[in-house]
Amino acid sequence: MTVKVTTVGLKGMDGYRVSVEVKVMHGPESVVIVGLPDASVKEAKERVAAALRSCRYEVPDQKVIVNLSPAEQKKNGPMFDLAVAIGLLGAMGAVKEEIKEDTGFIGALSLDGNVQPVEGMLPAVLAARKIGLKKLYLPYDPNLPAIDFENVELIYVTSIQDVLDHLAGQSIFSFVPSEKESSFQETTSPVRFEQIIGHSYPKRAMEIAAAGGHHFFMIGPPGCGKSMLAESFTSILPALSSEERLEVISLHHLSGVPLSNQHSRPLRAPHHSASSVSIIGGGQYPKPGEISLAHHGVLFLDEMAEFSKKTLDMLRQPIETGTVTISRANATVNYPSQFTLIGAMNPCPCGYLGSDKYYCTCSPKQISAYQNRLSGPIRDRLDIFLDIQPVNFHTTMPIGDTSDMVLKRVTEARTRQYNRYGNQVLNALVSYDTLQSASPLSSSQQQLLRQISSKQHLSNRAQVKIIRLARTISDLENSDTITEQSIWEALKLQNRKQKMNHTKKSEKITQLL
């Protein structure tokens, strides 16, 4: 007799159905697990045997074969322990009830028969819903958020005996995350707009970036406020939706990195000495990197020119597609990486090119080499370019709008985009065909854009980004069409010719003297 029990396997964030087939047959006493198991899956036979013995069930002194189907997919992790144990009990006749194919089991076993949480359990739960499971037995994990799926019944268990009792129709004490644990908590960013004096134009640009999901880049001398502006960006971003929150928590569970707050959008700021694997993701068994941990949030690369050229060029695919593909000998996985990129750097190695207070000691060759560390393809994927200058605190400067005021406008602009496209997609991410059909440019606007693009030698990607920026600016102005004023503002935001160019260094030195 062959007993089949359903569980879930993971390949990155993507899950698939795994059928655990158990057969007890005549032969020498042994337990064999087949189906491309890794070492942790092979060790399941020892954990299962000890757990069943603790529950007063003896593994039969016959040959037991456990097949994890599909056999061509590599299996890893102790997530299959509970399914193997239930399948073995069914083959032994200890489970009389029929186990349906739409009932799944996930969880690791301890030697005393208890069911333990495993790494990647939340992605497995999300995958169980996608593959059509109606009932799922899993261990209770206090780190998991409250999950309420209409089509999937989640049954939290603590031991194998709990599973057997529930299958037999008996009631068990099931842990259910309380509403108090999962209730929304008001979160604040460490830095807010009202704490930043001056910088009215950068704040306006950040509002546009937040409304449309645009990437932006800042260049300026040390101490001018680049890091503070970047840290305040999350304060004007809407809170995560329930689906986005589950995705963010899932990625952190897979990486093993704790998530400080489950409701605010993540802000990841890796150091420029970080390896490309830690930023992009990878390892023998590929895990999410910083760009995936910043999913639905912000990736801040301070001192961007100090990152290796290889690492920066590896960002090109994630920026363009919102996903990253990691290929290794053991597996090829895809992780979501839809983030807002904020880059910041000094204008030169010493940092004081163009400063009115300090003298730049860098040669034109050093300046050119430093600024060229950002390749053309990377610059071409950025939407907004800002030249940040220090604020003079001796003059009275307005603080401007608070983060709450800007957040309200950003939320309204995003709502207009969702309604226009019929989906939760922003202007920076929607396909160009959809953007063009929903907001076509007038003939005069097309002519204007062609003339400026020809004069400034703008690439096709840069021209499309100008249209996307103009659409976002029009959304903030509550305009159904792209206005000419928004195009001019978008052209100003997309201007990549920084004022502090090394070719004008001699002129600036003359002015200072």
Coordinates of C-alpha atoms in Angstrom, one line a residue:
M1 CA 0.0 0.0 0.0
T2 CA 1.3 3.4 -1.0
V3 CA 0.2 6.5 1.0
K4 CA 0.5 10.0 -0.6
V5 CA 0.7 13.1 1.5
T6 CA 1.0 16.7 0.1
T7 CA 3.5 19.3 1.2
V8 CA 5.2 22.4 -0.3
G9 CA 8.6 22.8 -1.7
L10 CA 10.4 26.1 -2.3
K11 CA 12.5 27.4 -5.1
G12 CA 13.4 30.9 -4.0
M13 CA 10.1 32.7 -3.4
D14 CA 8.2 30.3 -5.8
G15 CA 6.6 27.2 -4.3
Y16 CA 5.5 24.0 -5.9
R17 CA 3.5 21.0 -4.8
V18 CA 5.5 18.0 -3.4
S19 CA 3.8 14.6 -3.1
V20 CA 5.4 12.5 -0.3
E21 CA 4.8 8.8 -1.3
V22 CA 5.5 6.3 1.4
K23 CA 5.5 2.5 0.9
V24 CA 6.3 -0.2 3.4
M25 CA 7.5 -3.5 1.8
H26 CA 9.3 -6.7 2.6
G27 CA 13.0 -6.4 2.9
P28 CA 15.8 -5.6 5.2
E29 CA 15.0 -2.9 7.8
S30 CA 15.8 0.5 6.3
V31 CA 14.3 3.9 5.5
V32 CA 15.3 5.3 2.1
I33 CA 14.4 8.8 0.9
V34 CA 14.6 9.4 -2.8
G35 CA 13.7 12.4 -5.0
L36 CA 16.9 14.5 -5.1
P37 CA 17.0 15.2 -1.3
D38 CA 19.8 17.2 0.2
A39 CA 21.6 16.2 3.5
S40 CA 19.0 17.8 5.7
V41 CA 16.2 15.9 3.9
K42 CA 18.0 12.6 4.1
E43 CA 18.5 13.2 7.9
A44 CA 14.7 13.4 8.2
K45 CA 14.5 9.6 8.5
E46 CA 16.4 9.8 11.9
R47 CA 14.3 12.7 13.2
V48 CA 11.0 11.0 12.1
A49 CA 12.0 7.7 13.7
A50 CA 12.9 9.3 17.0
A51 CA 9.8 11.5 17.0
L52 CA 7.4 8.6 16.3
R53 CA 9.1 6.5 19.0
S54 CA 8.5 9.4 21.4
C55 CA 4.8 9.3 20.4
R56 CA 4.8 5.5 21.1
Y57 CA 4.8 4.5 17.4
E58 CA 7.6 2.1 16.2
V59 CA 8.9 2.3 12.7
P60 CA 8.2 -1.1 11.1
D61 CA 11.2 -3.4 10.8
Q62 CA 10.8 -3.6 7.0
K63 CA 12.0 -1.6 4.1
V64 CA 10.4 1.8 3.9
I65 CA 10.8 3.9 0.7
V66 CA 9.9 7.6 0.8
N67 CA 9.6 9.3 -2.6
L68 CA 9.5 13.1 -2.9
S69 CA 7.8 13.8 -6.2
P70 CA 8.5 15.5 -8.6
A71 CA 11.8 13.6 -8.5
E72 CA 13.6 16.1 -10.9
Q73 CA 13.3 19.0 -8.4
K74 CA 16.0 19.3 -5.7
K75 CA 14.6 19.2 -2.2
N76 CA 16.2 21.0 0.7
G77 CA 15.5 21.9 4.3
P78 CA 13.6 20.1 7.1
M79 CA 10.2 21.4 5.9
F80 CA 9.1 17.9 4.8
D81 CA 9.5 16.2 8.2
L82 CA 5.9 16.4 9.2
A83 CA 4.6 15.2 5.8
V84 CA 7.0 12.2 5.9
A85 CA 5.9 11.3 9.4
I86 CA 2.2 11.5 8.6
G87 CA 2.8 9.4 5.4
L88 CA 4.7 6.8 7.3
L89 CA 1.9 6.6 10.0
G90 CA -0.6 6.2 7.2
A91 CA 1.4 3.4 5.6
M92 CA 1.6 1.7 9.1
G93 CA -2.2 1.9 9.5
A94 CA -2.0 4.4 12.4
V95 CA -4.0 6.9 10.4
K96 CA -7.4 5.5 9.5
E97 CA -8.8 8.7 7.9
E98 CA -8.4 9.5 4.3
I99 CA -5.9 12.3 3.7
K100 CA -7.1 14.4 0.7
E101 CA -4.7 15.8 -1.8
D102 CA -5.7 19.4 -1.0
T103 CA -4.4 18.9 2.6
G104 CA -0.8 19.9 3.2
F105 CA 1.7 19.5 6.0
I106 CA 4.8 21.6 6.6
G107 CA 7.1 21.7 9.6
A108 CA 10.3 20.2 11.1
L109 CA 10.2 17.6 13.9
S110 CA 12.1 17.5 17.1
L111 CA 13.1 14.2 18.7
D112 CA 10.3 14.4 21.3
G113 CA 7.6 14.6 18.6
N114 CA 7.0 18.3 18.6
V115 CA 6.6 20.3 15.4
Q116 CA 9.0 23.1 15.0
P117 CA 8.9 26.2 12.7
V118 CA 11.3 26.2 9.8
E119 CA 13.0 28.9 7.7
G120 CA 10.9 30.0 4.8
M121 CA 7.6 28.9 6.4
L122 CA 5.7 32.1 5.3
P123 CA 6.7 31.7 1.6
A124 CA 5.5 28.1 1.9
V125 CA 2.1 29.2 3.2
L126 CA 1.8 31.7 0.4
A127 CA 2.8 29.0 -2.1
A128 CA 0.2 26.6 -0.6
R129 CA -2.6 29.1 -1.5
K130 CA -1.3 29.4 -5.0
I131 CA -1.1 25.7 -5.7
G132 CA -4.7 25.2 -4.5
L133 CA -4.4 23.6 -1.0
K134 CA -7.5 24.0 1.1
K135 CA -6.1 22.9 4.5
L136 CA -2.6 23.3 5.8
Y137 CA -1.1 21.9 9.1
L138 CA 1.8 24.0 10.3
P139 CA 3.7 24.8 13.5
Y140 CA 2.9 28.1 15.3
D141 CA 5.6 30.7 14.9
P142 CA 5.2 33.9 17.0
N143 CA 7.3 35.8 14.4
L144 CA 4.7 35.2 11.7
P145 CA 2.0 37.8 11.1
A146 CA -1.6 37.0 11.4
I147 CA -2.6 35.3 8.1
D148 CA -6.3 35.1 7.1
F149 CA -6.9 33.4 3.7
E150 CA -10.4 32.8 2.6
N151 CA -9.7 29.6 0.6
V152 CA -7.0 28.1 2.9
E153 CA -7.7 26.8 6.4
L154 CA -4.5 27.1 8.5
I155 CA -4.3 24.7 11.5
Y156 CA -1.5 25.4 13.9
V157 CA -0.2 22.3 15.7
T158 CA 2.5 21.7 18.3
S159 CA 3.1 18.0 18.0
I160 CA 2.4 14.9 15.8
Q161 CA -0.3 13.9 18.2
D162 CA -2.1 17.1 17.6
V163 CA -2.2 16.4 13.9
L164 CA -3.5 12.8 14.4
D165 CA -6.2 14.0 16.8
H166 CA -7.4 16.7 14.4
L167 CA -7.4 14.2 11.5
A168 CA -9.6 11.9 13.7
G169 CA -12.1 14.7 14.2
Q170 CA -11.1 15.7 17.7
S171 CA -10.7 19.4 18.7
I172 CA -7.3 20.7 19.6
F173 CA -6.0 23.8 21.1
S174 CA -4.8 25.7 18.0
F175 CA -2.7 28.9 18.3
V176 CA -4.2 31.7 16.4
P177 CA -2.3 35.1 16.2
S178 CA -4.5 37.6 17.9
E179 CA -5.7 40.8 16.3
K180 CA -3.7 42.7 18.8
E181 CA -0.5 41.2 17.5
S182 CA -1.4 41.9 13.9
S183 CA -3.1 45.3 14.3
F184 CA -1.6 48.2 12.4
Q185 CA 0.9 50.2 14.3
E186 CA 1.7 53.8 13.3
T187 CA 5.3 54.0 12.3
T188 CA 7.5 57.0 11.8
S189 CA 10.7 57.4 9.8
P190 CA 13.9 58.2 11.8
V191 CA 14.0 61.5 9.9
R192 CA 11.0 63.5 8.7
F193 CA 10.6 66.4 6.2
E194 CA 9.9 68.9 9.0
Q195 CA 13.2 68.2 10.5
I196 CA 15.1 69.2 7.4
I197 CA 15.8 72.9 7.0
G198 CA 15.8 74.3 3.5
H199 CA 16.3 71.9 0.5
S200 CA 12.9 72.9 -1.0
Y201 CA 13.8 71.7 -4.5
P202 CA 15.2 68.3 -3.4
K203 CA 12.1 67.8 -1.3
R204 CA 9.9 68.6 -4.4
A205 CA 11.9 66.1 -6.4
M206 CA 11.5 63.4 -3.7
E207 CA 7.8 63.9 -3.6
I208 CA 7.7 63.3 -7.4
A209 CA 9.9 60.2 -6.9
A210 CA 7.6 58.8 -4.2
A211 CA 4.4 59.5 -6.1
G212 CA 5.6 57.7 -9.3
G213 CA 8.2 55.2 -8.0
H214 CA 11.1 56.9 -9.7
H215 CA 14.8 56.4 -8.9
F216 CA 16.9 59.4 -8.1
F217 CA 20.5 60.4 -7.7
M218 CA 22.1 63.1 -5.6
I219 CA 25.5 64.6 -5.9
G220 CA 27.0 67.1 -3.5
P221 CA 29.9 67.9 -1.1
P222 CA 30.1 66.2 2.3
G223 CA 27.7 67.4 4.9
C224 CA 25.2 68.9 2.5
G225 CA 22.4 66.7 3.7
K226 CA 22.3 63.8 1.2
S227 CA 22.0 61.0 3.7
M228 CA 19.4 62.9 5.8
L229 CA 17.2 63.5 2.7
A230 CA 17.5 59.8 1.8
E231 CA 16.6 58.6 5.3
S232 CA 13.5 60.9 5.3
F233 CA 12.2 59.4 2.0
T234 CA 10.3 56.5 3.7
S235 CA 8.3 59.1 5.7
I236 CA 6.5 60.1 2.6
L237 CA 5.8 56.6 1.3
P238 CA 2.3 55.0 1.9
A239 CA 2.2 52.1 4.3
L240 CA 2.6 48.5 3.0
S241 CA -0.6 46.7 1.9
S242 CA -1.3 43.3 3.4
E243 CA 0.0 41.5 0.3
E244 CA 3.1 43.6 0.2
R245 CA 3.8 43.1 3.9
L246 CA 3.6 39.3 3.5
E247 CA 6.1 39.4 0.6
V248 CA 8.5 41.6 2.6
I249 CA 8.3 39.4 5.6
S250 CA 8.8 36.3 3.4
L251 CA 12.0 37.6 1.9
H252 CA 13.4 38.4 5.3
H253 CA 12.5 34.9 6.6
L254 CA 14.3 33.3 3.7
S255 CA 17.4 35.4 4.2
G256 CA 17.4 35.0 8.0
V257 CA 17.6 38.8 8.5
P258 CA 15.2 40.1 11.2
L259 CA 12.7 42.7 10.2
S260 CA 12.5 45.5 12.7
N261 CA 9.1 46.7 11.7
Q262 CA 6.5 44.7 9.7
H263 CA 4.4 47.6 8.7
S264 CA 6.8 50.3 7.4
R265 CA 8.5 50.1 4.1
P266 CA 12.1 48.7 4.4
L267 CA 15.1 51.0 4.0
R268 CA 18.3 49.1 3.2
A269 CA 21.6 51.0 3.1
P270 CA 24.5 48.6 2.5
H271 CA 28.0 49.8 3.0
H272 CA 30.1 50.3 -0.2
S273 CA 32.5 47.5 1.0
A274 CA 29.7 44.9 0.8
S275 CA 30.2 42.1 -1.6
S276 CA 28.2 41.7 -4.8
V277 CA 26.7 38.5 -3.4
S278 CA 25.4 40.2 -0.3
I279 CA 23.8 43.0 -2.3
I280 CA 22.4 41.0 -5.3
G281 CA 21.9 37.7 -3.5
G282 CA 23.4 34.2 -3.9
G283 CA 25.4 31.6 -2.0
Q284 CA 25.5 27.8 -2.5
Y285 CA 21.8 27.7 -1.9
P286 CA 20.8 31.2 -3.2
K287 CA 19.3 33.5 -0.6
P288 CA 17.9 37.0 -1.1
G289 CA 20.3 39.9 -1.1
E290 CA 19.9 43.6 -0.1
I291 CA 18.0 44.5 -3.3
S292 CA 15.4 41.8 -2.4
L293 CA 15.3 42.9 1.2
A294 CA 14.5 46.4 -0.1
H295 CA 11.5 45.0 -2.1
H296 CA 8.6 47.4 -1.9
G297 CA 10.9 49.8 -0.1
V298 CA 14.1 51.8 -0.6
L299 CA 17.7 50.9 -1.5
F300 CA 20.0 53.7 -0.5
L301 CA 23.6 53.5 -2.0
D302 CA 25.6 56.1 -0.2
E303 CA 29.0 56.9 -1.7
M304 CA 27.7 55.2 -4.8
A305 CA 31.0 55.7 -6.7
E306 CA 32.8 53.6 -4.1
F307 CA 30.8 50.5 -4.9
S308 CA 32.6 48.2 -7.4
K309 CA 31.7 48.6 -11.0
K310 CA 30.8 44.9 -11.2
T311 CA 28.2 45.3 -8.4
L312 CA 26.7 48.5 -9.9
D313 CA 26.3 46.9 -13.3
M314 CA 24.6 43.9 -11.7
L315 CA 21.9 46.2 -10.6
R316 CA 20.8 46.9 -14.2
Q317 CA 18.5 43.9 -14.6
P318 CA 16.7 44.3 -11.2
I319 CA 16.2 48.0 -11.8
E320 CA 14.7 47.3 -15.2
T321 CA 12.5 44.2 -14.4
G322 CA 11.9 44.3 -10.7
T323 CA 13.2 40.8 -10.2
V324 CA 16.7 39.2 -9.9
T325 CA 17.7 35.8 -11.3
I326 CA 20.4 34.0 -9.4
S327 CA 21.9 31.0 -11.1
R328 CA 24.1 28.5 -9.2
A329 CA 25.0 24.9 -9.8
N330 CA 22.5 23.8 -7.2
A331 CA 19.6 25.9 -8.3
T332 CA 18.4 28.8 -10.3
V333 CA 15.9 31.0 -8.4
N334 CA 14.1 34.3 -8.9
Y335 CA 13.5 36.8 -6.2
P336 CA 11.4 40.0 -6.4
S337 CA 13.4 43.2 -6.1
Q338 CA 11.1 46.1 -6.9
F339 CA 12.6 49.0 -5.0
T340 CA 13.2 52.7 -5.3
L341 CA 16.9 53.3 -5.8
I342 CA 18.5 56.4 -4.1
G343 CA 22.1 57.0 -5.1
A344 CA 24.4 59.6 -3.5
M345 CA 28.0 60.5 -4.1
N346 CA 30.5 63.3 -3.8
P347 CA 31.5 65.3 -6.9
C348 CA 35.1 64.3 -6.7
P349 CA 37.5 62.2 -4.5
C350 CA 38.1 65.0 -2.0
G351 CA 34.4 66.0 -2.1
Y352 CA 34.8 69.7 -2.5
L353 CA 34.6 70.4 -6.2
G354 CA 32.4 73.5 -6.7
S355 CA 32.4 74.4 -3.0
D356 CA 32.5 78.1 -2.0
K357 CA 34.2 77.4 1.3
Y358 CA 36.8 74.7 0.5
Y359 CA 39.4 74.3 -2.2
C360 CA 39.3 71.2 -4.4
T361 CA 42.7 69.4 -4.6
C362 CA 41.7 66.9 -7.3
S363 CA 43.1 67.0 -10.8
P364 CA 40.7 67.0 -13.8
K365 CA 41.8 63.4 -14.5
Q366 CA 41.0 62.3 -11.0
I367 CA 37.6 63.9 -11.1
S368 CA 36.8 62.4 -14.5
A369 CA 37.8 58.9 -13.3
Y370 CA 35.8 59.3 -10.1
Q371 CA 32.6 60.4 -11.8
N372 CA 32.9 57.8 -14.6
R373 CA 32.7 55.0 -12.0
L374 CA 29.0 55.2 -12.6
S375 CA 28.6 53.7 -16.0
G376 CA 26.4 55.2 -18.7
P377 CA 23.8 52.3 -18.5
I378 CA 23.4 52.8 -14.8
R379 CA 22.9 56.6 -15.2
D380 CA 20.5 55.9 -18.0
R381 CA 18.3 53.9 -15.6
L382 CA 18.0 56.7 -13.1
D383 CA 15.1 59.2 -13.4
I384 CA 16.0 62.2 -11.3
F385 CA 19.4 63.9 -10.9
L386 CA 19.8 66.4 -8.1
D387 CA 22.7 68.8 -7.3
I388 CA 22.7 69.2 -3.5
Q389 CA 24.3 72.3 -2.0
P390 CA 24.9 73.0 1.8
V391 CA 22.3 75.1 3.6
N392 CA 23.2 78.4 5.1
F393 CA 21.8 78.3 8.6
H394 CA 22.6 82.0 9.1
T395 CA 19.7 82.9 6.9
T396 CA 16.1 82.3 7.7
M397 CA 14.8 79.4 5.5
P398 CA 11.3 77.9 5.5
I399 CA 10.9 74.4 6.7
G400 CA 8.2 73.6 4.2
D401 CA 5.5 71.0 4.2
T402 CA 5.6 68.2 6.8
S403 CA 5.9 64.5 5.9
D404 CA 2.2 64.0 6.6
M405 CA 1.2 66.7 4.2
V406 CA 3.5 65.3 1.4
L407 CA 2.3 61.7 2.2
K408 CA -1.3 62.8 1.6
R409 CA -0.5 64.2 -1.8
V410 CA 1.7 61.1 -2.7
T411 CA -1.2 58.8 -1.7
E412 CA -3.7 60.7 -3.8
A413 CA -1.4 60.7 -6.8
R414 CA -0.8 56.9 -6.5
T415 CA -4.5 56.3 -6.3
R416 CA -5.1 58.2 -9.5
Q417 CA -2.4 55.9 -11.2
Y418 CA -4.1 52.8 -9.8
N419 CA -7.5 53.9 -11.1
R420 CA -6.0 54.8 -14.5
Y421 CA -4.2 51.5 -15.1
G422 CA -6.7 49.3 -13.3
N423 CA -3.9 47.8 -11.3
Q424 CA -1.6 48.7 -8.5
V425 CA 1.2 49.9 -10.8
L426 CA 3.0 53.2 -10.8
N427 CA 4.1 55.4 -13.7
A428 CA 7.7 54.3 -13.4
L429 CA 6.8 50.6 -13.8
V430 CA 3.8 50.6 -16.2
S431 CA 4.6 49.4 -19.7
Y432 CA 5.2 52.2 -22.2
D433 CA 2.4 51.1 -24.5
T434 CA -0.1 51.4 -21.5
L435 CA 1.4 54.7 -20.5
Q436 CA 1.1 56.0 -24.1
S437 CA -2.4 54.8 -24.6
A438 CA -3.6 56.2 -21.3
S439 CA -1.8 59.5 -21.5
P440 CA -0.8 60.4 -25.1
L441 CA 1.3 63.4 -25.8
S442 CA -0.1 66.2 -28.0
S443 CA 1.7 66.9 -31.3
S444 CA 3.2 70.1 -30.0
Q445 CA 4.5 68.2 -26.9
Q446 CA 6.0 65.5 -29.1
Q447 CA 7.7 68.1 -31.3
L448 CA 9.1 69.8 -28.2
L449 CA 10.5 66.6 -26.8
R450 CA 12.1 65.7 -30.1
Q451 CA 13.8 69.0 -30.4
I452 CA 15.2 68.9 -26.9
S453 CA 16.2 65.2 -27.2
S454 CA 18.1 65.9 -30.4
K455 CA 19.9 68.9 -28.9
Q456 CA 20.9 67.2 -25.7
H457 CA 21.5 63.7 -27.4
L458 CA 19.0 62.0 -25.1
S459 CA 18.6 58.2 -25.4
N460 CA 15.3 56.6 -26.0
R461 CA 15.2 55.4 -22.4
A462 CA 15.8 58.9 -21.2
Q463 CA 13.0 60.3 -23.3
V464 CA 10.6 57.7 -22.0
K465 CA 11.6 58.6 -18.4
I466 CA 10.9 62.2 -19.1
I467 CA 7.4 61.2 -20.2
R468 CA 6.9 59.1 -17.1
L469 CA 8.1 61.9 -14.8
A470 CA 5.8 64.4 -16.6
R471 CA 2.9 62.0 -16.0
T472 CA 3.7 61.8 -12.3
I473 CA 4.0 65.6 -12.0
S474 CA 0.6 65.9 -13.7
D475 CA -0.9 63.4 -11.3
L476 CA 0.3 65.5 -8.4
E477 CA -1.4 68.4 -10.0
N478 CA -4.6 66.4 -10.4
S479 CA -4.5 66.7 -14.2
D480 CA -5.9 64.0 -16.4
T481 CA -3.5 64.9 -19.2
I482 CA 0.2 65.5 -19.3
T483 CA 0.7 69.3 -19.1
E484 CA 3.5 71.2 -20.9
Q485 CA 4.7 72.7 -17.6
S486 CA 5.2 69.1 -16.3
I487 CA 7.3 68.3 -19.3
W488 CA 9.6 71.2 -18.6
E489 CA 9.9 70.3 -15.0
A490 CA 10.6 66.7 -16.0
L491 CA 13.4 67.9 -18.3
K492 CA 14.9 69.8 -15.5
L493 CA 14.8 66.8 -13.2
Q494 CA 16.4 64.6 -15.9
N495 CA 19.2 67.0 -16.6
R496 CA 22.4 64.9 -16.1
K497 CA 24.8 67.7 -16.8
Q498 CA 25.8 68.4 -13.3
K499 CA 26.8 72.0 -12.5
M500 CA 30.0 70.7 -10.8
N501 CA 31.6 69.3 -14.0
H502 CA 35.3 68.9 -14.0
T503 CA 35.6 70.7 -17.3
K504 CA 34.6 73.9 -15.5
K505 CA 36.9 73.5 -12.6
S506 CA 39.3 76.2 -13.7
E507 CA 36.4 78.7 -14.1
K508 CA 35.2 78.0 -10.6
I509 CA 38.7 78.4 -9.1
T510 CA 39.0 81.7 -10.9
Q511 CA 35.7 82.8 -9.4
L512 CA 36.8 81.8 -5.9
L513 CA 40.1 83.8 -6.3

